[in-house]
mmCIF file of C-alpha atoms in Angstrom:
data_model
loop_
_atom_site.group_PDB
_atom_site.id
_atom_site.type_symbol
_atom_site.label_atom_id
_atom_site.label_comp_id
_atom_site.label_asym_id
_atom_site.label_seq_id
_atom_site.Cartn_x
_atom_site.Cartn_y
_atom_site.Cartn_z
ATOM 1 C CA MET A 1 -22.358 36.140 21.311
ATOM 2 C CA GLY A 2 -19.480 36.143 23.817
ATOM 3 C CA ASP A 3 -18.703 32.506 23.088
ATOM 4 C CA ALA A 4 -18.558 33.159 19.330
ATOM 5 C CA HIS A 5 -16.310 36.182 19.939
ATOM 6 C CA ASN A 6 -13.921 34.181 22.132
ATOM 7 C CA ARG A 7 -13.832 31.382 19.597
ATOM 8 C CA SER A 8 -13.044 33.774 16.753
ATOM 9 C CA ARG A 9 -10.320 35.456 18.836
ATOM 10 C CA LEU A 10 -8.617 32.113 19.539
ATOM 11 C CA LEU A 11 -8.668 31.045 15.904
ATOM 12 C CA SER A 12 -7.363 34.417 14.734
ATOM 13 C CA GLU A 13 -4.461 34.139 17.185
ATOM 14 C CA LEU A 14 -3.655 30.670 15.835
ATOM 15 C CA VAL A 15 -3.517 32.091 12.309
ATOM 16 C CA ARG A 16 -1.166 34.822 13.544
ATOM 17 C CA ARG A 17 1.135 32.218 15.155
ATOM 18 C CA GLU A 18 1.184 29.872 12.159
ATOM 19 C CA ASP A 19 4.750 30.673 11.133
ATOM 20 C CA ASP A 20 5.903 30.069 14.696
ATOM 21 C CA PHE A 21 4.371 26.716 15.604
ATOM 22 C CA LEU A 22 3.813 25.040 12.216
ATOM 23 C CA PRO A 23 7.552 24.520 11.480
ATOM 24 C CA ARG A 24 7.782 22.698 14.837
ATOM 25 C CA VAL A 25 4.969 20.381 13.773
ATOM 26 C CA VAL A 26 6.654 19.720 10.416
ATOM 27 C CA ALA A 27 9.968 19.038 12.163
ATOM 28 C CA ARG A 28 8.263 16.580 14.527
ATOM 29 C CA ILE A 29 6.685 14.676 11.607
ATOM 30 C CA ARG A 30 10.059 14.580 9.841
ATOM 31 C CA LYS A 31 11.701 13.168 12.973
ATOM 32 C CA VAL A 32 9.094 10.430 13.436
ATOM 33 C CA LEU A 33 8.592 9.737 9.702
ATOM 34 C CA PRO A 34 11.829 10.768 7.969
ATOM 35 C CA HIS A 35 10.749 9.526 4.528
ATOM 36 C CA TYR A 36 7.187 10.893 4.556
ATOM 37 C CA LEU A 37 6.540 13.487 1.809
ATOM 38 C CA ALA A 38 10.186 14.220 1.143
ATOM 39 C CA VAL A 39 11.449 17.575 -0.136
ATOM 40 C CA GLU A 40 11.274 17.647 -3.943
ATOM 41 C CA ALA A 41 14.351 17.976 -6.152
ATOM 42 C CA ASP A 42 13.304 21.571 -6.891
ATOM 43 C CA GLY A 43 13.467 22.401 -3.166
ATOM 44 C CA VAL A 44 9.690 22.470 -2.592
ATOM 45 C CA ASP A 45 8.794 21.042 0.812
ATOM 46 C CA ARG A 46 5.592 19.145 0.114
ATOM 47 C CA LEU A 47 5.077 18.359 3.790
ATOM 48 C CA ASP A 48 5.179 22.035 4.763
ATOM 49 C CA LEU A 49 2.673 22.917 2.011
ATOM 50 C CA TYR A 50 0.442 19.980 3.005
ATOM 51 C CA CYS A 51 0.452 21.039 6.673
ATOM 52 C CA ARG A 52 -0.315 24.681 5.849
ATOM 53 C CA ARG A 53 -3.229 23.692 3.660
ATOM 54 C CA ASN A 54 -4.573 21.321 6.294
ATOM 55 C CA LEU A 55 -4.200 23.963 9.001
ATOM 56 C CA ALA A 56 -6.076 26.549 6.918
ATOM 57 C CA ASP A 57 -8.904 24.070 6.225
ATOM 58 C CA THR A 58 -9.103 22.969 9.858
ATOM 59 C CA LEU A 59 -9.268 26.527 11.212
ATOM 60 C CA ARG A 60 -11.890 27.441 8.630
ATOM 61 C CA TRP A 61 -14.025 24.412 9.548
ATOM 62 C CA LEU A 62 -13.677 25.190 13.256
ATOM 63 C CA GLY A 63 -14.661 28.801 12.616
ATOM 64 C CA GLN A 64 -17.752 27.755 10.662
ATOM 65 C CA ARG A 65 -18.681 25.338 13.477
ATOM 66 C CA GLU A 66 -19.709 22.723 10.926
ATOM 67 C CA MET A 67 -18.197 19.739 9.197
ATOM 68 C CA PRO A 68 -16.818 20.140 5.655
ATOM 69 C CA GLY A 69 -19.202 19.626 2.759
ATOM 70 C CA ASP A 70 -19.331 16.684 0.385
ATOM 71 C CA ASP A 71 -17.307 18.448 -2.327
ATOM 72 C CA GLU A 72 -14.473 19.182 0.096
ATOM 73 C CA LEU A 73 -14.551 15.629 1.440
ATOM 74 C CA ASP A 74 -14.413 14.211 -2.078
ATOM 75 C CA GLN A 75 -11.420 16.414 -2.888
ATOM 76 C CA ARG A 76 -9.612 15.326 0.271
ATOM 77 C CA ARG A 77 -10.401 11.677 -0.464
ATOM 78 C CA ALA A 78 -9.005 12.079 -3.990
ATOM 79 C CA ASP A 79 -5.805 13.598 -2.561
ATOM 80 C CA TYR A 80 -5.315 10.623 -0.255
ATOM 81 C CA ALA A 81 -6.004 8.189 -3.096
ATOM 82 C CA ARG A 82 -3.297 9.862 -5.201
ATOM 83 C CA GLY A 83 -0.903 9.476 -2.304
ATOM 84 C CA ALA A 84 -1.787 5.798 -1.989
ATOM 85 C CA ARG A 85 -1.164 5.214 -5.691
ATOM 86 C CA SER A 86 2.236 6.910 -5.415
ATOM 87 C CA GLY A 87 3.261 4.559 -2.617
ATOM 88 C CA VAL A 88 2.561 6.601 0.547
ATOM 89 C CA ALA A 89 1.714 4.211 3.395
ATOM 90 C CA VAL A 90 -1.601 4.819 5.160
ATOM 91 C CA THR A 91 0.102 4.207 8.525
ATOM 92 C CA ASP A 92 2.414 7.148 7.800
ATOM 93 C CA VAL A 93 -0.543 9.327 6.814
ATOM 94 C CA LEU A 94 -2.388 8.516 10.055
ATOM 95 C CA ARG A 95 0.683 9.132 12.233
ATOM 96 C CA ALA A 96 1.345 12.437 10.480
ATOM 97 C CA LEU A 97 -2.273 13.495 11.022
ATOM 98 C CA ARG A 98 -2.059 12.584 14.695
ATOM 99 C CA ILE A 99 1.130 14.597 15.173
ATOM 100 C CA GLY A 100 -0.354 17.555 13.282
ATOM 101 C CA PHE A 101 -3.600 17.641 15.241
ATOM 102 C CA GLN A 102 -1.752 17.193 18.536
ATOM 103 C CA GLY A 103 0.508 20.120 17.662
ATOM 104 C CA LEU A 104 -2.493 22.263 16.799
ATOM 105 C CA TRP A 105 -4.293 21.328 20.012
ATOM 106 C CA LEU A 106 -1.250 22.123 22.165
ATOM 107 C CA GLU A 107 -0.964 25.533 20.515
ATOM 108 C CA LEU A 108 -4.712 26.063 20.936
ATOM 109 C CA ALA A 109 -4.481 25.272 24.650
ATOM 110 C CA GLU A 110 -1.552 27.675 25.085
ATOM 111 C CA VAL A 111 -3.379 30.462 23.283
ATOM 112 C CA ALA A 112 -6.533 29.816 25.338
ATOM 113 C CA ALA A 113 -4.560 30.074 28.588
ATOM 114 C CA SER A 114 -3.256 33.534 27.701
ATOM 115 C CA THR A 115 -6.388 34.952 26.052
ATOM 116 C CA PRO A 116 -9.284 36.505 28.038
ATOM 117 C CA GLY A 117 -12.293 34.202 27.689
ATOM 118 C CA GLY A 118 -10.172 31.592 25.937
ATOM 119 C CA SER A 119 -10.663 28.890 28.571
ATOM 120 C CA ALA A 120 -14.431 29.077 28.134
ATOM 121 C CA ALA A 121 -14.165 28.483 24.370
ATOM 122 C CA LEU A 122 -11.518 25.741 24.620
ATOM 123 C CA PRO A 123 -13.748 22.690 25.360
ATOM 124 C CA ALA A 124 -15.983 23.180 22.316
ATOM 125 C CA LEU A 125 -12.996 23.866 20.053
ATOM 126 C CA THR A 126 -11.209 20.787 21.385
ATOM 127 C CA GLU A 127 -14.223 18.599 20.670
ATOM 128 C CA GLY A 128 -14.571 20.044 17.174
ATOM 129 C CA LEU A 129 -10.845 19.630 16.507
ATOM 130 C CA TRP A 130 -10.770 15.927 17.368
ATOM 131 C CA ASP A 131 -14.031 15.288 15.530
ATOM 132 C CA LEU A 132 -12.292 16.688 12.445
ATOM 133 C CA HIS A 133 -9.243 14.501 13.114
ATOM 134 C CA ASP A 134 -11.446 11.392 13.247
ATOM 135 C CA LEU A 135 -13.225 12.412 10.047
ATOM 136 C CA VAL A 136 -10.011 13.070 8.110
ATOM 137 C CA ALA A 137 -8.347 9.888 9.413
ATOM 138 C CA THR A 138 -11.376 7.878 8.306
ATOM 139 C CA LEU A 139 -11.249 9.509 4.874
ATOM 140 C CA ALA A 140 -7.556 8.659 4.545
ATOM 141 C CA THR A 141 -8.082 5.045 5.577
ATOM 142 C CA ASP A 142 -11.026 4.608 3.229
ATOM 143 C CA ALA A 143 -9.179 6.206 0.291
ATOM 144 C CA HIS A 144 -6.086 4.061 0.810
ATOM 145 C CA THR A 145 -8.164 0.892 1.138
ATOM 146 C CA ARG A 146 -10.026 1.602 -2.090
ATOM 147 C CA ALA A 147 -6.854 2.600 -3.937
ATOM 148 C CA SER A 148 -5.077 -0.552 -2.736
ATOM 149 C CA GLN A 149 -7.964 -2.698 -3.939
ATOM 150 C CA ASP A 150 -7.884 -0.970 -7.325
ATOM 151 C CA LEU A 151 -4.118 -1.456 -7.546
ATOM 152 C CA ASP A 152 -4.446 -5.115 -6.572
ATOM 153 C CA LEU A 153 -7.103 -5.683 -9.228
ATOM 154 C CA THR A 154 -5.025 -3.875 -11.860
ATOM 155 C CA ARG A 155 -1.974 -5.911 -10.913
ATOM 156 C CA GLN A 156 -3.941 -9.166 -11.007
ATOM 157 C CA ARG A 157 -5.264 -8.317 -14.464
ATOM 158 C CA GLU A 158 -1.724 -7.643 -15.651
ATOM 159 C CA VAL A 159 -0.510 -10.958 -14.197
ATOM 160 C CA LEU A 160 -3.290 -12.760 -16.099
ATOM 161 C CA ASP A 161 -2.384 -10.782 -19.223
ATOM 162 C CA LEU A 162 1.197 -11.948 -18.819
ATOM 163 C CA TRP A 163 0.107 -15.604 -18.548
ATOM 164 C CA SER A 164 -2.006 -15.226 -21.660
ATOM 165 C CA LEU A 165 0.907 -13.686 -23.567
ATOM 166 C CA LEU A 166 3.327 -16.363 -22.337
ATOM 167 C CA GLY A 167 1.155 -18.948 -24.053
ATOM 168 C CA ARG A 168 1.661 -17.165 -27.394
ATOM 169 C CA LEU A 169 5.437 -16.774 -27.311
ATOM 170 C CA PRO A 170 7.506 -16.001 -29.341
ATOM 171 C CA VAL A 171 4.914 -14.030 -31.317
ATOM 172 C CA SER A 172 3.859 -12.073 -28.219
ATOM 173 C CA GLN A 173 7.414 -11.402 -26.967
ATOM 174 C CA PRO A 174 7.335 -7.540 -27.147
ATOM 175 C CA ALA A 175 3.914 -7.307 -25.459
ATOM 176 C CA ALA A 176 4.853 -9.860 -22.788
ATOM 177 C CA ALA A 177 8.089 -8.005 -22.048
ATOM 178 C CA ALA A 178 6.171 -4.719 -21.664
ATOM 179 C CA VAL A 179 3.695 -6.280 -19.187
ATOM 180 C CA ALA A 180 6.560 -7.908 -17.265
ATOM 181 C CA ARG A 181 8.279 -4.542 -16.871
ATOM 182 C CA ARG A 182 5.045 -2.951 -15.604
ATOM 183 C CA LEU A 183 4.984 -5.684 -12.965
ATOM 184 C CA GLY A 184 8.522 -4.778 -11.957
ATOM 185 C CA LEU A 185 10.126 -7.835 -13.601
ATOM 186 C CA ASN A 186 13.195 -8.094 -15.762
ATOM 187 C CA PRO A 187 12.119 -10.049 -18.876
ATOM 188 C CA GLU A 188 15.667 -11.377 -19.118
ATOM 189 C CA GLY A 189 15.721 -12.594 -15.521
ATOM 190 C CA THR A 190 15.514 -16.112 -14.111
ATOM 191 C CA PHE A 191 12.164 -17.336 -12.783
ATOM 192 C CA ARG A 192 10.800 -20.298 -10.888
ATOM 193 C CA ALA A 193 7.117 -21.261 -10.787
ATOM 194 C CA TRP A 194 5.067 -23.496 -8.530
ATOM 195 C CA ALA A 195 1.492 -24.757 -8.662
ATOM 196 C CA HIS A 196 -1.083 -25.763 -6.048
ATOM 197 C CA ARG A 197 -4.845 -26.046 -5.592
ATOM 198 C CA TYR A 198 -7.025 -23.266 -4.216
ATOM 199 C CA ALA A 199 -7.719 -24.891 -0.846
ATOM 200 C CA THR A 200 -4.129 -25.532 0.168
ATOM 201 C CA LEU A 201 -2.873 -22.027 0.928
ATOM 202 C CA ARG A 202 -2.042 -21.338 4.576
ATOM 203 C CA GLN A 203 -1.996 -17.928 6.256
ATOM 204 C CA ALA A 204 1.819 -17.972 6.180
ATOM 205 C CA PRO A 205 3.226 -15.301 3.838
ATOM 206 C CA ALA A 206 4.224 -16.321 0.341
ATOM 207 C CA PRO A 207 7.863 -15.885 -0.640
ATOM 208 C CA LEU A 208 8.822 -12.231 -1.120
ATOM 209 C CA GLY A 209 8.144 -11.007 -4.650
ATOM 210 C CA THR A 210 5.538 -13.672 -5.473
ATOM 211 C CA LEU A 211 3.124 -13.045 -8.339
ATOM 212 C CA THR A 212 0.123 -15.354 -8.652
ATOM 213 C CA ALA A 213 -2.342 -16.258 -11.393
ATOM 214 C CA HIS A 214 -5.590 -17.944 -10.334
ATOM 215 C CA LEU A 215 -6.258 -20.216 -13.270
ATOM 216 C CA ARG A 216 -9.212 -22.499 -13.970
ATOM 217 C CA ASP A 217 -7.809 -25.681 -12.443
ATOM 218 C CA ALA A 218 -4.860 -24.529 -10.336
ATOM 219 C CA VAL A 219 -3.052 -21.578 -8.820
ATOM 220 C CA VAL A 220 0.315 -20.855 -10.453
ATOM 221 C CA SER A 221 2.787 -18.563 -8.704
ATOM 222 C CA PHE A 222 6.309 -17.513 -9.534
ATOM 223 C CA VAL A 223 9.196 -15.385 -8.301
ATOM 224 C CA PRO A 224 12.371 -14.025 -9.869
ATOM 225 C CA VAL A 225 15.199 -16.125 -8.418
ATOM 226 C CA GLU A 226 18.940 -16.400 -8.221
ATOM 227 C CA THR A 227 20.465 -19.635 -9.430
ATOM 228 C CA GLY A 228 22.382 -20.508 -6.250
ATOM 229 C CA ALA A 229 21.590 -23.541 -4.129
ATOM 230 C CA GLY A 230 20.931 -21.394 -1.059
ATOM 231 C CA ASP A 231 18.168 -19.498 -2.823
ATOM 232 C CA ALA A 232 16.549 -22.747 -3.989
ATOM 233 C CA ALA A 233 16.644 -24.260 -0.486
ATOM 234 C CA ARG A 234 15.098 -21.117 0.998
ATOM 235 C CA LEU A 235 12.311 -21.150 -1.578
ATOM 236 C CA LEU A 236 11.537 -24.809 -0.830
ATOM 237 C CA ALA A 237 11.283 -24.096 2.904
ATOM 238 C CA GLU A 238 8.995 -21.101 2.316
ATOM 239 C CA LEU A 239 6.686 -23.116 0.064
ATOM 240 C CA VAL A 240 6.326 -25.884 2.645
ATOM 241 C CA ARG A 241 5.414 -23.287 5.291
ATOM 242 C CA ALA A 242 2.933 -21.494 3.051
ATOM 243 C CA HIS A 243 0.940 -24.537 1.866
ATOM 244 C CA SER A 244 -0.945 -27.301 3.635
ATOM 245 C CA GLY A 245 -1.381 -29.525 0.577
ATOM 246 C CA ALA A 246 0.471 -30.723 -2.489
ATOM 247 C CA VAL A 247 2.761 -28.288 -4.307
ATOM 248 C CA GLY A 248 4.535 -28.795 -7.621
ATOM 249 C CA LEU A 249 7.740 -26.836 -8.183
ATOM 250 C CA GLY A 250 9.150 -26.076 -11.615
ATOM 251 C CA LEU A 251 12.767 -25.649 -12.622
ATOM 252 C CA ALA A 252 14.503 -22.261 -12.490
ATOM 253 C CA ARG A 253 14.565 -21.070 -16.100
ATOM 254 C CA HIS A 254 15.793 -17.985 -17.920
ATOM 255 C CA GLY A 255 13.637 -15.350 -19.611
ATOM 256 C CA LEU A 256 9.911 -15.197 -20.238
ATOM 257 C CA ALA A 257 9.953 -18.361 -22.334
ATOM 258 C CA GLY A 258 11.693 -20.009 -19.391
ATOM 259 C CA LEU A 259 8.992 -18.731 -17.054
ATOM 260 C CA ALA A 260 6.306 -20.282 -19.289
ATOM 261 C CA GLN A 261 8.163 -23.601 -19.253
ATOM 262 C CA SER A 262 8.710 -23.452 -15.486
ATOM 263 C CA ALA A 263 4.943 -23.081 -15.047
ATOM 264 C CA ILE A 264 4.420 -26.193 -17.184
ATOM 265 C CA ASP A 265 7.031 -27.994 -15.060
ATOM 266 C CA ALA A 266 5.192 -26.924 -11.906
ATOM 267 C CA ARG A 267 1.798 -28.217 -13.035
ATOM 268 C CA ARG A 268 3.329 -31.542 -14.075
ATOM 269 C CA ALA A 269 5.093 -31.775 -10.709
ATOM 270 C CA LEU A 270 1.830 -30.972 -8.927
ATOM 271 C CA ALA A 271 0.214 -33.960 -10.632
ATOM 272 C CA VAL A 272 3.051 -36.153 -9.314
ATOM 273 C CA ALA A 273 2.711 -34.760 -5.787
ATOM 274 C CA GLU A 274 -1.035 -35.443 -5.751
ATOM 275 C CA HIS A 275 -0.631 -38.883 -7.314
ATOM 276 C CA ARG A 276 2.033 -39.951 -4.792
ATOM 277 C CA GLY A 277 0.696 -38.134 -1.721
ATOM 278 C CA LEU A 278 3.753 -35.866 -1.460
ATOM 279 C CA GLU A 279 3.845 -32.500 0.293
ATOM 280 C CA LEU A 280 6.047 -31.078 -2.449
ATOM 281 C CA ALA A 281 7.328 -32.454 -5.742
ATOM 282 C CA ASP A 282 10.253 -30.748 -7.472
ATOM 283 C CA PHE A 283 10.179 -31.272 -11.231
ATOM 284 C CA GLY A 284 13.968 -31.491 -11.172
ATOM 285 C CA GLU A 285 13.718 -34.676 -9.100
ATOM 286 C CA HIS A 286 10.448 -36.095 -10.441
ATOM 287 C CA TRP A 287 10.618 -35.211 -14.142
ATOM 288 C CA LEU A 288 10.472 -38.833 -15.271
ATOM 289 C CA ALA A 289 7.353 -39.580 -13.222
ATOM 290 C CA ALA A 290 5.827 -36.291 -14.450
ATOM 291 C CA LEU A 291 6.378 -37.187 -18.071
ATOM 292 C CA ALA A 292 5.043 -40.693 -17.431
ATOM 293 C CA LEU A 293 1.843 -39.186 -16.008
ATOM 294 C CA ASP A 294 1.625 -36.978 -19.073
ATOM 295 C CA ASP A 295 1.748 -40.076 -21.253
#
């Protein structure tokens, strides 16, 4: 009975001190993660609201001396998934949680030191607090992983939709332009495609901004590009690093129709690279051989 009383007294004191220590926790998160849950245009501080809600839930769970139920866990998981879909990084979520739980524990230890019987209740509360941290951090990681997989699948479907629409230009121009914009592309931009086989991709990162379609007989990738020689040379170097086998590179071409043609260039150049044992064949240099292979 005494232990339960001491526990309740500590938690009640934490609730009373909320307006004193919680702003310090929020300020610490802002210092470490300046772009995490920014203040809205209407002046609402989402981070402050998020921390207050988390604090209330944590104190309630500690007071009940039991883990949250399935409904509460599902709601928290859904919140983290929404954050993932809006672009919040899971690393920022985990660091913010760590800072928040550390701040709460430090306040808990200070309250325990100045409260009769508080030291006796502190070990069990500490264990419960960090068990909750581990549970919430696991939920966040799981939700972000699942949301990222869903986003990747959605993005891959849209890339394949774009390839399908490119094959029906100009009839499909409005639909193709809409899909391109959803992928973050300017339909009027300049693109360059390259093609390779499935087994030739290294662990080296692909060029920044790469979109890839895994087709039946080859992998076709492309990026928006500038038309300068420096950009072309950089792309060539990145492709050589990223692939261990033959690569065919198409010409830089304008617009979505140009992208479709660059992909055709790339697959023709890939045939030349494989036929001649080359690491990389640029259609701009090997167009005659590519057309001869076509014939």
